[in-house]
Coordinates of N, CA, C and O and ligand atoms in Angstrom, one line a residue:
X1 N 43.9 -104.7 -252.9 CA 43.6 -106.0 -253.4 C 44.6 -106.5 -254.4 O 45.2 -105.8 -255.1
X2 N 44.8 -107.8 -254.4 CA 45.7 -108.3 -255.4 C 45.1 -108.4 -256.8 O 45.8 -108.5 -257.8
X3 N 43.7 -108.4 -256.8 CA 43.1 -108.5 -258.2 C 43.4 -109.7 -259.0 O 43.5 -109.6 -260.2
X4 N 43.7 -110.8 -258.3 CA 44.2 -111.9 -259.1 C 43.2 -112.4 -260.2 O 43.6 -112.6 -261.3
X5 N 42.0 -112.5 -259.7 CA 40.9 -113.0 -260.7 C 40.8 -112.0 -261.9 O 40.7 -112.5 -263.0
X6 N 40.8 -110.7 -261.6 CA 40.7 -109.8 -262.7 C 41.9 -109.9 -263.6 O 41.7 -109.8 -264.8
X7 N 43.1 -110.0 -263.0 CA 44.3 -110.2 -263.9 C 44.2 -111.4 -264.8 O 44.6 -111.4 -265.9
X8 N 43.7 -112.5 -264.2 CA 43.6 -113.8 -264.9 C 42.6 -113.6 -266.1 O 42.8 -114.1 -267.2
X9 N 41.5 -113.0 -265.8 CA 40.5 -112.8 -266.8 C 41.1 -111.9 -267.9 O 40.9 -112.2 -269.1
X10 N 41.8 -110.9 -267.5 CA 42.4 -109.9 -268.4 C 43.4 -110.6 -269.4 O 43.5 -110.2 -270.5
X11 N 44.1 -111.6 -268.9 CA 45.0 -112.2 -269.8 C 44.4 -113.4 -270.5 O 45.2 -114.2 -271.2
X12 N 43.1 -113.7 -270.3 CA 42.5 -114.7 -271.1 C 42.8 -116.1 -270.6 O 42.7 -117.1 -271.3
X13 N 43.2 -116.2 -269.3 CA 43.5 -117.5 -268.7 C 42.2 -118.3 -268.6 O 41.2 -117.8 -268.2
X14 N 42.2 -119.5 -269.1 CA 40.9 -120.3 -269.2 C 40.5 -120.6 -267.7 O 41.1 -121.4 -267.0
X15 N 39.3 -120.0 -267.3 CA 38.9 -120.2 -266.0 C 37.8 -121.3 -265.9 O 36.6 -121.1 -266.0
X16 N 38.3 -122.5 -265.6 CA 37.3 -123.6 -265.3 C 36.8 -123.4 -263.9 O 37.4 -122.5 -263.2
X17 N 35.8 -124.1 -263.5 CA 35.3 -123.9 -262.1 C 36.4 -124.2 -261.1 O 36.5 -123.5 -260.1
X18 N 37.2 -125.2 -261.4 CA 38.2 -125.6 -260.4 C 39.3 -124.5 -260.3 O 39.7 -124.1 -259.2
X19 N 39.7 -124.0 -261.5 CA 40.8 -122.9 -261.5 C 40.2 -121.7 -260.8 O 40.9 -121.0 -260.1
X20 N 38.9 -121.4 -261.1 CA 38.4 -120.2 -260.5 C 38.4 -120.2 -259.0 O 38.7 -119.3 -258.3
X21 N 38.0 -121.4 -258.4 CA 38.0 -121.6 -257.0 C 39.4 -121.3 -256.4 O 39.6 -120.7 -255.4
X22 N 40.4 -121.9 -257.0 CA 41.8 -121.7 -256.5 C 42.1 -120.2 -256.6 O 42.7 -119.7 -255.6
X23 N 41.8 -119.6 -257.7 CA 42.1 -118.1 -257.8 C 41.3 -117.3 -256.8 O 41.8 -116.4 -256.2
X24 N 40.1 -117.7 -256.5 CA 39.3 -117.0 -255.5 C 39.9 -117.1 -254.1 O 39.9 -116.1 -253.4
X25 N 40.3 -118.3 -253.8 CA 40.9 -118.6 -252.5 C 42.1 -117.7 -252.3 O 42.4 -117.2 -251.2
X26 N 42.9 -117.5 -253.4 CA 44.1 -116.8 -253.3 C 44.0 -115.3 -253.4 O 44.9 -114.5 -253.1
X27 N 42.8 -114.8 -253.9 CA 42.6 -113.4 -254.1 C 42.6 -112.6 -252.8 O 42.0 -113.1 -251.8
X28 N 43.2 -111.5 -252.7 CA 43.1 -110.7 -251.5 C 44.4 -110.1 -251.1 O 45.4 -110.3 -251.8
X29 N 44.4 -109.4 -250.0 CA 45.6 -108.8 -249.5 C 46.3 -109.7 -248.4 O 45.6 -110.3 -247.7
X30 N 47.6 -109.6 -248.3 CA 48.3 -110.4 -247.3 C 48.0 -111.9 -247.3 O 47.9 -112.5 -246.3
X31 N 47.7 -112.4 -248.5 CA 47.4 -113.8 -248.6 C 48.7 -114.6 -248.8 O 49.4 -114.3 -249.8
X32 N 49.0 -115.5 -247.9 CA 50.1 -116.4 -248.1 C 49.7 -117.7 -247.5 O 49.9 -118.0 -246.4
X33 N 49.2 -118.5 -248.4 CA 48.6 -119.8 -248.0 C 49.5 -121.0 -248.5 O 50.1 -120.9 -249.6
X34 N 49.6 -122.0 -247.7 CA 50.3 -123.2 -248.2 C 49.4 -123.9 -249.2 O 48.2 -123.7 -249.2
X35 N 49.9 -124.9 -249.9 CA 49.1 -125.6 -250.9 C 48.0 -126.3 -250.2 O 46.9 -126.4 -250.7
X36 N 48.3 -126.9 -249.0 CA 47.3 -127.6 -248.3 C 46.1 -126.7 -247.8 O 45.0 -127.1 -247.8
X37 N 46.5 -125.5 -247.4 CA 45.5 -124.5 -247.0 C 44.6 -124.1 -248.2 O 43.4 -124.0 -248.1
X38 N 45.3 -123.9 -249.4 CA 44.5 -123.6 -250.6 C 43.6 -124.7 -250.9 O 42.4 -124.5 -251.2
X39 N 44.0 -126.0 -250.8 CA 43.2 -127.1 -251.1 C 42.0 -127.2 -250.1 O 40.9 -127.3 -250.5
X40 N 42.3 -127.0 -248.8 CA 41.2 -127.1 -247.8 C 40.1 -126.0 -248.1 O 38.9 -126.3 -248.1
X41 N 40.6 -124.8 -248.4 CA 39.6 -123.7 -248.6 C 38.9 -123.9 -250.0 O 37.7 -123.6 -250.1
X42 N 39.6 -124.4 -251.0 CA 38.9 -124.6 -252.3 C 37.9 -125.7 -252.1 O 36.8 -125.6 -252.7
X43 N 38.2 -126.8 -251.4 CA 37.3 -127.9 -251.2 C 36.1 -127.5 -250.4 O 35.0 -128.1 -250.6
X44 N 36.2 -126.5 -249.6 CA 35.0 -126.0 -248.9 C 34.0 -125.4 -249.8 O 32.8 -125.4 -249.6
X45 N 34.5 -124.9 -251.0 CA 33.6 -124.3 -252.0 C 33.2 -125.3 -253.1 O 32.2 -125.2 -253.7
X46 N 34.2 -126.2 -253.4 CA 34.0 -127.1 -254.5 C 34.5 -128.5 -254.0 O 35.7 -128.8 -254.2
X47 N 33.6 -129.2 -253.4 CA 34.1 -130.4 -252.6 C 34.8 -131.4 -253.5 O 35.7 -132.1 -253.0
X48 N 34.5 -131.5 -254.8 CA 35.2 -132.5 -255.7 C 36.6 -132.1 -256.1 O 37.3 -132.9 -256.8
X49 N 37.1 -130.9 -255.8 CA 38.4 -130.5 -256.3 C 39.5 -131.4 -255.6 O 39.5 -131.6 -254.4
X50 N 40.4 -131.9 -256.5 CA 41.4 -132.8 -255.9 C 42.6 -132.0 -255.6 O 42.9 -130.9 -256.1
X51 N 43.4 -132.6 -254.7 CA 44.7 -132.0 -254.3 C 45.6 -131.8 -255.5 O 46.2 -130.8 -255.7
X52 N 45.6 -132.8 -256.4 CA 46.4 -132.7 -257.6 C 46.0 -131.5 -258.5 O 46.9 -130.8 -259.0
X53 N 44.8 -131.3 -258.6 CA 44.3 -130.1 -259.4 C 44.8 -128.8 -258.8 O 45.2 -127.9 -259.5
X54 N 44.7 -128.8 -257.5 CA 45.1 -127.5 -256.7 C 46.6 -127.3 -257.0 O 47.0 -126.2 -257.3
X55 N 47.4 -128.4 -256.8 CA 48.8 -128.3 -257.0 C 49.2 -127.9 -258.4 O 50.0 -127.0 -258.6
X56 N 48.5 -128.5 -259.4 CA 48.8 -128.1 -260.8 C 48.4 -126.7 -261.1 O 49.2 -126.0 -261.8
X57 N 47.3 -126.3 -260.5 CA 46.9 -124.9 -260.8 C 47.8 -123.9 -260.2 O 48.2 -122.9 -260.8
X58 N 48.3 -124.2 -258.9 CA 49.2 -123.3 -258.3 C 50.5 -123.3 -259.1 O 51.1 -122.2 -259.3
X59 N 51.0 -124.4 -259.6 CA 52.2 -124.5 -260.4 C 52.1 -123.6 -261.6 O 53.0 -122.9 -262.0
X60 N 50.9 -123.7 -262.2 CA 50.7 -122.9 -263.4 C 50.6 -121.4 -263.2 O 51.2 -120.6 -263.9
X61 N 50.0 -121.0 -262.1 CA 49.9 -119.6 -261.7 C 51.3 -119.1 -261.4 O 51.6 -117.9 -261.8
X62 N 52.1 -119.9 -260.8 CA 53.5 -119.4 -260.6 C 54.3 -119.3 -261.9 O 54.9 -118.3 -262.1
X63 N 54.1 -120.3 -262.8 CA 54.9 -120.2 -264.0 C 54.4 -119.1 -264.9 O 55.3 -118.6 -265.7
X64 N 53.2 -118.6 -264.8 CA 52.8 -117.5 -265.6 C 53.0 -116.1 -264.9 O 52.7 -115.1 -265.4
X65 N 53.6 -116.2 -263.7 CA 54.0 -115.0 -263.0 C 52.9 -114.3 -262.3 O 53.0 -113.1 -261.9
X66 N 51.7 -115.0 -262.0 CA 50.6 -114.3 -261.4 C 50.6 -114.6 -259.9 O 49.9 -113.9 -259.1
X67 N 51.4 -115.6 -259.4 CA 51.4 -115.9 -258.0 C 52.9 -116.2 -257.7 O 53.6 -116.7 -258.6
X68 N 53.4 -115.7 -256.6 CA 54.8 -116.0 -256.3 C 54.9 -117.0 -255.1 O 54.0 -117.1 -254.2
X69 N 55.9 -117.8 -255.1 CA 56.2 -118.7 -254.0 C 57.0 -118.1 -253.0 O 58.0 -117.4 -253.3
X70 N 56.6 -118.2 -251.7 CA 57.3 -117.6 -250.6 C 57.8 -118.7 -249.7 O 56.9 -119.5 -249.3
X71 N 59.0 -118.8 -249.3 CA 59.4 -119.7 -248.3 C 60.0 -119.0 -247.1 O 60.9 -118.2 -247.3
X72 N 59.5 -119.2 -246.0 CA 60.1 -118.6 -244.8 C 60.5 -119.8 -243.8 O 59.7 -120.6 -243.5
X73 N 61.8 -119.8 -243.5 CA 62.3 -120.7 -242.4 C 62.0 -122.2 -242.6 O 61.6 -122.8 -241.7
X74 N 62.1 -122.7 -243.8 CA 61.9 -124.1 -244.0 C 60.5 -124.5 -243.7 O 60.2 -125.7 -243.7
X75 N 59.6 -123.6 -243.4 CA 58.2 -124.0 -243.3 C 57.7 -124.3 -244.7 O 58.4 -123.9 -245.7
X76 N 56.5 -124.8 -244.8 CA 56.0 -125.1 -246.2 C 55.9 -123.9 -247.0 O 55.7 -122.8 -246.5
X77 N 56.1 -124.1 -248.3 CA 56.0 -123.0 -249.3 C 54.7 -122.4 -249.2 O 53.7 -123.0 -249.0
X78 N 54.6 -121.0 -249.4 CA 53.3 -120.3 -249.4 C 53.1 -119.7 -250.7 O 54.1 -119.3 -251.4
X79 N 51.9 -119.5 -251.1 CA 51.5 -118.9 -252.4 C 50.9 -117.5 -252.1 O 50.0 -117.3 -251.3
X80 N 51.5 -116.6 -252.9 CA 51.2 -115.1 -252.7 C 50.8 -114.5 -254.0 O 51.5 -114.5 -255.0
X81 N 49.5 -114.0 -254.0 CA 49.0 -113.4 -255.3 C 49.5 -112.0 -255.5 O 49.2 -111.4 -256.6
X82 N 50.2 -111.4 -254.6 CA 50.7 -110.1 -254.7 C 52.0 -110.1 -255.6 O 53.1 -109.8 -255.1
X83 N 51.9 -110.5 -256.8 CA 53.0 -110.8 -257.6 C 53.6 -109.7 -258.4 O 54.7 -109.7 -259.0
X84 N 52.8 -108.6 -258.5 CA 53.2 -107.5 -259.4 C 53.8 -106.3 -258.7 O 54.4 -105.5 -259.3
X85 N 53.6 -106.2 -257.4 CA 54.2 -105.1 -256.7 C 55.3 -105.7 -255.8 O 55.0 -106.4 -254.9
X86 N 56.5 -105.3 -256.1 CA 57.6 -105.9 -255.3 C 57.4 -105.6 -253.8 O 57.0 -104.5 -253.4
X87 N 57.5 -106.6 -252.9 CA 57.3 -106.4 -251.5 C 58.2 -107.3 -250.7 O 58.7 -108.3 -251.2
X88 N 58.3 -107.0 -249.4 CA 59.0 -107.9 -248.5 C 58.0 -108.4 -247.5 O 56.9 -108.1 -247.5
X89 N 58.5 -109.3 -246.6 CA 57.6 -109.9 -245.6 C 58.0 -109.6 -244.2 O 59.1 -109.6 -243.8
X90 N 56.9 -109.4 -243.4 CA 57.0 -109.2 -242.0 C 56.4 -110.5 -241.4 O 55.3 -110.8 -241.7
X91 N 57.2 -111.2 -240.6 CA 56.7 -112.5 -240.1 C 56.7 -112.6 -238.6 O 57.7 -112.2 -238.0
X92 N 55.6 -113.1 -238.1 CA 55.5 -113.3 -236.6 C 56.2 -114.6 -236.3 O 55.9 -115.6 -236.8
X93 N 57.2 -114.5 -235.4 CA 58.0 -115.7 -235.1 C 57.2 -116.7 -234.2 O 57.6 -117.8 -234.1
X94 N 56.1 -116.2 -233.6 CA 55.3 -117.1 -232.8 C 54.2 -117.8 -233.6 O 54.1 -119.0 -233.7
X95 N 53.3 -117.0 -234.2 CA 52.1 -117.7 -234.9 C 52.3 -117.8 -236.4 O 51.5 -118.4 -237.1
X96 N 53.3 -117.2 -237.0 CA 53.6 -117.3 -238.4 C 52.8 -116.4 -239.3 O 52.9 -116.5 -240.5
X97 N 52.0 -115.4 -238.7 CA 51.3 -114.4 -239.5 C 52.3 -113.7 -240.4 O 53.4 -113.4 -240.0
X98 N 51.9 -113.5 -241.7 CA 52.8 -112.8 -242.6 C 52.1 -111.5 -243.2 O 50.9 -111.6 -243.6
X99 N 52.8 -110.4 -243.2 CA 52.3 -109.2 -243.8 C 53.2 -108.8 -244.9 O 54.4 -109.0 -244.9
X100 N 52.5 -108.2 -246.0 CA 53.3 -107.7 -247.1 C 53.7 -106.3 -246.7 O 52.9 -105.5 -246.2
X101 N 55.0 -106.0 -246.8 CA 55.5 -104.6 -246.4 C 56.3 -104.1 -247.6 O 56.9 -104.8 -248.4
X102 N 56.4 -102.7 -247.6 CA 57.1 -102.0 -248.7 C 58.1 -101.1 -248.1 O 57.8 -99.9 -247.8
X103 N 59.4 -101.6 -247.8 CA 60.4 -100.7 -247.2 C 60.7 -99.6 -248.2 O 60.6 -99.8 -249.4
X104 N 61.1 -98.5 -247.6 CA 61.4 -97.3 -248.5 C 62.8 -97.5 -249.0 O 63.7 -98.2 -248.5
X105 N 63.0 -96.9 -250.2 CA 64.3 -97.0 -250.8 C 64.5 -98.3 -251.6 O 63.6 -99.2 -251.6
X106 N 65.5 -98.3 -252.4 CA 65.8 -99.5 -253.3 C 66.7 -100.5 -252.6 O 67.9 -100.2 -252.3
X107 N 66.2 -101.6 -252.2 CA 67.0 -102.6 -251.4 C 68.2 -103.0 -252.2 O 69.3 -103.3 -251.6
X108 N 68.1 -103.1 -253.5 CA 69.3 -103.5 -254.3 C 70.5 -102.5 -254.1 O 71.6 -102.9 -254.1
X109 N 70.1 -101.2 -253.9 CA 71.2 -100.2 -253.8 C 72.0 -100.3 -252.5 O 73.0 -99.8 -252.3
X110 N 71.4 -101.1 -251.5 CA 72.1 -101.2 -250.2 C 73.2 -102.2 -250.2 O 74.0 -102.3 -249.3
X111 N 73.4 -102.9 -251.3 CA 74.6 -103.8 -251.4 C 75.7 -103.2 -252.3 O 75.5 -103.1 -253.5
X112 N 76.8 -102.7 -251.7 CA 77.8 -102.0 -252.4 C 78.4 -103.0 -253.4 O 78.4 -104.2 -253.2
X113 N 79.0 -102.5 -254.5 CA 79.5 -103.3 -255.6 C 80.7 -104.2 -255.0 O 80.9 -105.3 -255.5
X114 N 81.4 -103.7 -254.0 CA 82.5 -104.5 -253.5 C 82.0 -105.8 -252.8 O 82.7 -106.7 -252.5
X115 N 80.7 -105.8 -252.5 CA 80.1 -107.0 -251.8 C 79.3 -107.8 -252.8 O 78.6 -108.8 -252.4
X116 N 79.4 -107.5 -254.1 CA 78.6 -108.3 -255.1 C 79.3 -109.4 -255.7 O 78.8 -110.2 -256.4
X117 N 80.7 -109.4 -255.6 CA 81.5 -110.5 -256.1 C 81.2 -110.8 -257.5 O 81.2 -112.0 -257.9
X118 N 81.0 -109.8 -258.3 CA 80.8 -110.0 -259.7 C 79.5 -110.4 -260.1 O 79.2 -110.6 -261.3
X119 N 78.6 -110.7 -259.2 CA 77.2 -111.1 -259.5 C 76.4 -110.0 -260.1 O 76.6 -108.8 -259.8
X120 N 75.5 -110.3 -261.0 CA 74.5 -109.4 -261.5 C 73.3 -109.7 -260.6 O 72.7 -110.7 -260.7
X121 N 73.0 -108.8 -259.6 CA 72.0 -109.0 -258.7 C 70.7 -108.5 -259.2 O 70.5 -107.4 -259.7
X122 N 69.7 -109.4 -259.2 CA 68.4 -109.1 -259.8 C 67.3 -109.0 -258.8 O 66.2 -108.5 -259.1
X123 N 67.5 -109.5 -257.6 CA 66.4 -109.6 -256.7 C 66.8 -109.6 -255.3 O 67.9 -110.0 -255.0
X124 N 66.0 -109.0 -254.4 CA 66.4 -109.0 -253.0 C 65.2 -109.6 -252.2 O 64.0 -109.3 -252.5
X125 N 65.5 -110.4 -251.2 CA 64.4 -110.9 -250.4 C 64.8 -110.6 -248.9 O 65.8 -111.0 -248.4
X126 N 63.9 -109.8 -248.3 CA 64.2 -109.4 -246.9 C 63.0 -110.0 -246.0 O 61.9 -109.8 -246.4
X127 N 63.3 -110.6 -244.9 CA 62.3 -111.0 -244.0 C 62.5 -110.2 -242.7 O 63.5 -110.3 -242.1
X128 N 61.5 -109.5 -242.3 CA 61.5 -108.8 -241.0 C 60.8 -109.7 -240.0 O 59.7 -110.2 -240.3
X129 N 61.4 -110.0 -238.9 CA 60.8 -110.9 -237.9 C 60.5 -110.2 -236.6 O 61.2 -109.3 -236.2
X130 N 59.5 -110.7 -235.9 CA 59.2 -110.2 -234.6 C 57.9 -110.8 -234.1 O 57.5 -111.9 -234.6
X131 N 57.2 -110.1 -233.2 CA 56.0 -110.6 -232.7 C 54.8 -109.7 -233.2 O 54.9 -108.5 -233.2
X132 N 53.7 -110.3 -233.7 CA 52.6 -109.6 -234.1 C 51.9 -109.0 -232.9 O 52.2 -109.5 -231.8
X133 N 51.0 -108.0 -233.0 CA 50.3 -107.4 -231.8 C 49.6 -108.5 -231.0 O 49.7 -108.4 -229.7
X134 N 49.0 -109.5 -231.6 CA 48.3 -110.5 -230.8 C 49.3 -111.3 -229.9 O 49.0 -111.6 -228.8
X135 N 50.4 -111.7 -230.5 CA 51.3 -112.5 -229.8 C 52.1 -111.7 -228.8 O 52.4 -112.2 -227.7
X136 N 52.3 -110.4 -229.1 CA 53.0 -109.6 -228.1 C 52.3 -109.4 -226.8 O 52.9 -109.2 -225.8
X137 N 50.9 -109.4 -226.9 CA 50.1 -109.2 -225.7 C 49.7 -110.5 -225.1 O 49.0 -110.4 -224.0
X138 N 50.0 -111.6 -225.7 CA 49.5 -112.9 -225.1 C 50.3 -113.3 -223.9 O 51.5 -113.0 -223.8
Ligands
LIG1 ZN1 51.8 -113.7 -233.9
LIG2 ZN1 53.6 -111.3 -249.8

């Protein structure tokens, strides 16, 4: 579990009904929703929630580091509550399903210093692509 709600409570984030619904929609494993998907699911629980509120709440969750933004292939940005455990993504090139994966070893170590061009490298983003089991058998 991402435990997003629990983390937000733990840090004393003010949970209004609207913010709670956004956090509930995002809570869970392998959750990577676009802002529009978050809004649609939040509105199913709290019909009066506005798109602007959803967008603002997402922006705030990102800025406090509890949700990360993921972009794959110029598709719409997705929001990922698995912000505390470094992970990479496995993406189905047909249906867009995304899984959180944890490759073994330190991905930073795979870039030799001769290839770093003086950069201080702080982050690695790897996307593994292929077909998910559903698409592979379709
Ligand atoms: Zn698929
Ligand atoms: Zn993820």
